[in-house]
XYZ file of C-alpha atoms in Angstrom:
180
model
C 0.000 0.000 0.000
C 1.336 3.044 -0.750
C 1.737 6.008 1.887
C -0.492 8.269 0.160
C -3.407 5.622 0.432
C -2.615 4.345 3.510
C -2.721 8.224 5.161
C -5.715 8.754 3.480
C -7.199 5.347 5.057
C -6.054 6.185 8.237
C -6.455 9.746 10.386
C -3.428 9.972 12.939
C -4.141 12.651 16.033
C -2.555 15.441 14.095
C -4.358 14.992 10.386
C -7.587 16.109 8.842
C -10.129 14.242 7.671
C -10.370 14.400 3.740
C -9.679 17.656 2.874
C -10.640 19.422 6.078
C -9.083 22.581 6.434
C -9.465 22.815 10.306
C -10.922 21.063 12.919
C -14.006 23.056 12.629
C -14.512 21.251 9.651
C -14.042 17.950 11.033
C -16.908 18.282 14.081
C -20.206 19.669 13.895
C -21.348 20.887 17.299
C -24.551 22.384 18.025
C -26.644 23.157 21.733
C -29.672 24.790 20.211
C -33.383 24.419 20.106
C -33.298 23.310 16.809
C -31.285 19.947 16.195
C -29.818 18.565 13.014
C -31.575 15.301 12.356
C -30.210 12.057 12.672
C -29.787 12.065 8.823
C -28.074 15.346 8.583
C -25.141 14.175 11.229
C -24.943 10.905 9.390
C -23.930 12.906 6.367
C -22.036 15.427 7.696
C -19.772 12.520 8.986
C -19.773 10.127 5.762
C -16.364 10.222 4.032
C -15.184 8.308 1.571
C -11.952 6.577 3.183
C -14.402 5.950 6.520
C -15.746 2.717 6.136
C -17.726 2.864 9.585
C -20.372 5.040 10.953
C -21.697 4.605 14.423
C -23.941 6.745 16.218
C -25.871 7.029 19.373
C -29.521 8.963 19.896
C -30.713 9.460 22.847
C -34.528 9.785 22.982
C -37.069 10.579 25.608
C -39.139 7.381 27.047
C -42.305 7.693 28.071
C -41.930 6.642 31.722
C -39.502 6.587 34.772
C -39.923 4.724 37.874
C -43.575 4.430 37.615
C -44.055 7.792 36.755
C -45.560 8.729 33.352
C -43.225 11.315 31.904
C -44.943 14.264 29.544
C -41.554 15.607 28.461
C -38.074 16.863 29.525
C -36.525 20.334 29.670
C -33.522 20.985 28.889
C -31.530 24.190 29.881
C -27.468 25.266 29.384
C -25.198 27.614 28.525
C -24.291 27.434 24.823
C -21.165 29.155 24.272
C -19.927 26.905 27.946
C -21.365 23.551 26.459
C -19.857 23.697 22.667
C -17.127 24.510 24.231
C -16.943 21.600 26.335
C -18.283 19.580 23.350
C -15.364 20.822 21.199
C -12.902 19.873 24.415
C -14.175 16.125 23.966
C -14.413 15.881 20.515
C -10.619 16.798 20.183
C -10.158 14.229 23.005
C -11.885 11.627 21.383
C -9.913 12.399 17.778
C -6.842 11.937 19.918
C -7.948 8.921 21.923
C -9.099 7.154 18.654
C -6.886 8.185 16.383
C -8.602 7.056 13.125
C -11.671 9.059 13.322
C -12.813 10.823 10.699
C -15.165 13.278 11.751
C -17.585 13.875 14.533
C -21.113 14.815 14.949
C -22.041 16.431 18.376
C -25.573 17.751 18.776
C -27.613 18.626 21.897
C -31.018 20.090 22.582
C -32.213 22.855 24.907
C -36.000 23.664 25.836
C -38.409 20.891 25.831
C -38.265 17.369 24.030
C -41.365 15.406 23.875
C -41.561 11.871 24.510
C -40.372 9.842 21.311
C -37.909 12.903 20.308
C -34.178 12.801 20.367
C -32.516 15.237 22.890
C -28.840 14.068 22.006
C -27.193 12.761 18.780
C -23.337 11.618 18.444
C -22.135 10.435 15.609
C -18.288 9.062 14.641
C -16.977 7.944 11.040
C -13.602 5.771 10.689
C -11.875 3.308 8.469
C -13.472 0.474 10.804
C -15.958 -0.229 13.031
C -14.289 -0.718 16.244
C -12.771 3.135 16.858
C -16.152 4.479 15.871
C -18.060 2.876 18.195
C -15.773 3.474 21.107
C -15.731 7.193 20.314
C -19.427 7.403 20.277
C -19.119 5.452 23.469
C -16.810 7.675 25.115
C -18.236 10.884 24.395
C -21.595 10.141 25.776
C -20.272 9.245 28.588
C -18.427 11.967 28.909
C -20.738 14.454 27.818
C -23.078 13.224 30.238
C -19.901 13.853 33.204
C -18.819 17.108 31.913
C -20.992 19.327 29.250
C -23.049 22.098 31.377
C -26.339 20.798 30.100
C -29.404 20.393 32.642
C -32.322 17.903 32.640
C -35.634 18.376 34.000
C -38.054 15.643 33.627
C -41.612 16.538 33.765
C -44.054 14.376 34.827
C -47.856 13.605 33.850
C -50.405 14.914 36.666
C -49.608 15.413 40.026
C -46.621 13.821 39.845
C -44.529 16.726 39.159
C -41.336 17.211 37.904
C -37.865 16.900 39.113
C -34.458 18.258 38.364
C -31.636 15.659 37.407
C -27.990 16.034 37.904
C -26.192 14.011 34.949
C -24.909 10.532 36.205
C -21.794 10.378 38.515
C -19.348 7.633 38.108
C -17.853 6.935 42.049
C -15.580 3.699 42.190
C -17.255 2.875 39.119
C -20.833 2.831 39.870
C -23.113 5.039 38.733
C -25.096 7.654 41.456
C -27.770 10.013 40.205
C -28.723 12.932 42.534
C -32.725 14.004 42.137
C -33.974 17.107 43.306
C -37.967 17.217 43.182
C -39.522 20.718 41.959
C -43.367 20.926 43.267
């Protein structure tokens, strides 16, 4: 194989993705009421030497605990959060080193039951480093991006404020503050 192929097959930490002029080209970050679909981060990641696109939507169920949930609410800071987004996707690119690009999307406001709130999205040459990226930045998105959830509940149930999982000698803690 010769090295111009093989760099094009393969991203190191330090190259751009196929043709990318900056690493503003190679993620696509948004915190807005107004998400890109599932389709549009799917394309916006699709390259020709990635062979491998895995993603990861989160969507809001219809329940929790016994509680029928109406909707969630979702409130940040946007220049704070893509910038924290930004922070992991460059992490991630250096982590797993044969990403291509990166689609990062979150929603603030309200997201009905059956919507997606968060979308992540990874290409690379194979499989494997795309779905541990996708892996790794929900997880960490969920530790570190200044995003808040409120779930609201059906009736008289209410709604309550949750803090984003906590991961304390690797088990997970959620903290629940209820909001009458």
């Amino acid at each position: 194989m010769s090295e111009d192929v093989q760099a094009k097959d393969t991203c190191t930490a330090g190259c751009i993705a196929d043709g990318a002029t900056s690493t503003s080209e190679r993620f696509l970050i948004k915190v807005s009421d107004d998400l890109p679909t599932l389709e549009e981060c799917h394309s916006f990641v699709n390259l020709p030497s990635c062979g491998a696109i895995s993603s990861f939507t989160g969507i809001t169920r219809d329940n929790f605990q016994g509680k029928t949930v109406n909707h969630l609410s979702y409130e940040g800071y946007v220049p704070m959060a893509e910038k924290e987004l930004r922070k992991l996707c460059d992490e991630a690119t250096s982590k797993f080193t044969s990403i291509g690009k990166i689609a990062a999307v979150h929603i603030l406001g309200d997201c009905p039951v059956g919507s997606a709130s968060v979308i992540l999205c990874a290409s690379s040459p194979h499989r494997k480093e795309a779905m541990h990226c996708v892996e790794f930045l929900i997880d960490e998105l969920k530790a570190k991006v200044p995003i808040w959830k409120m779930e609201v509940y059906e009736g008289d149930d209410g709604r309550v404020w949750k803090e984003n999982i906590e991961w304390k000698e690797g088990k997970p803690k959620r903290v629940m503050v209820r909001q009458d």
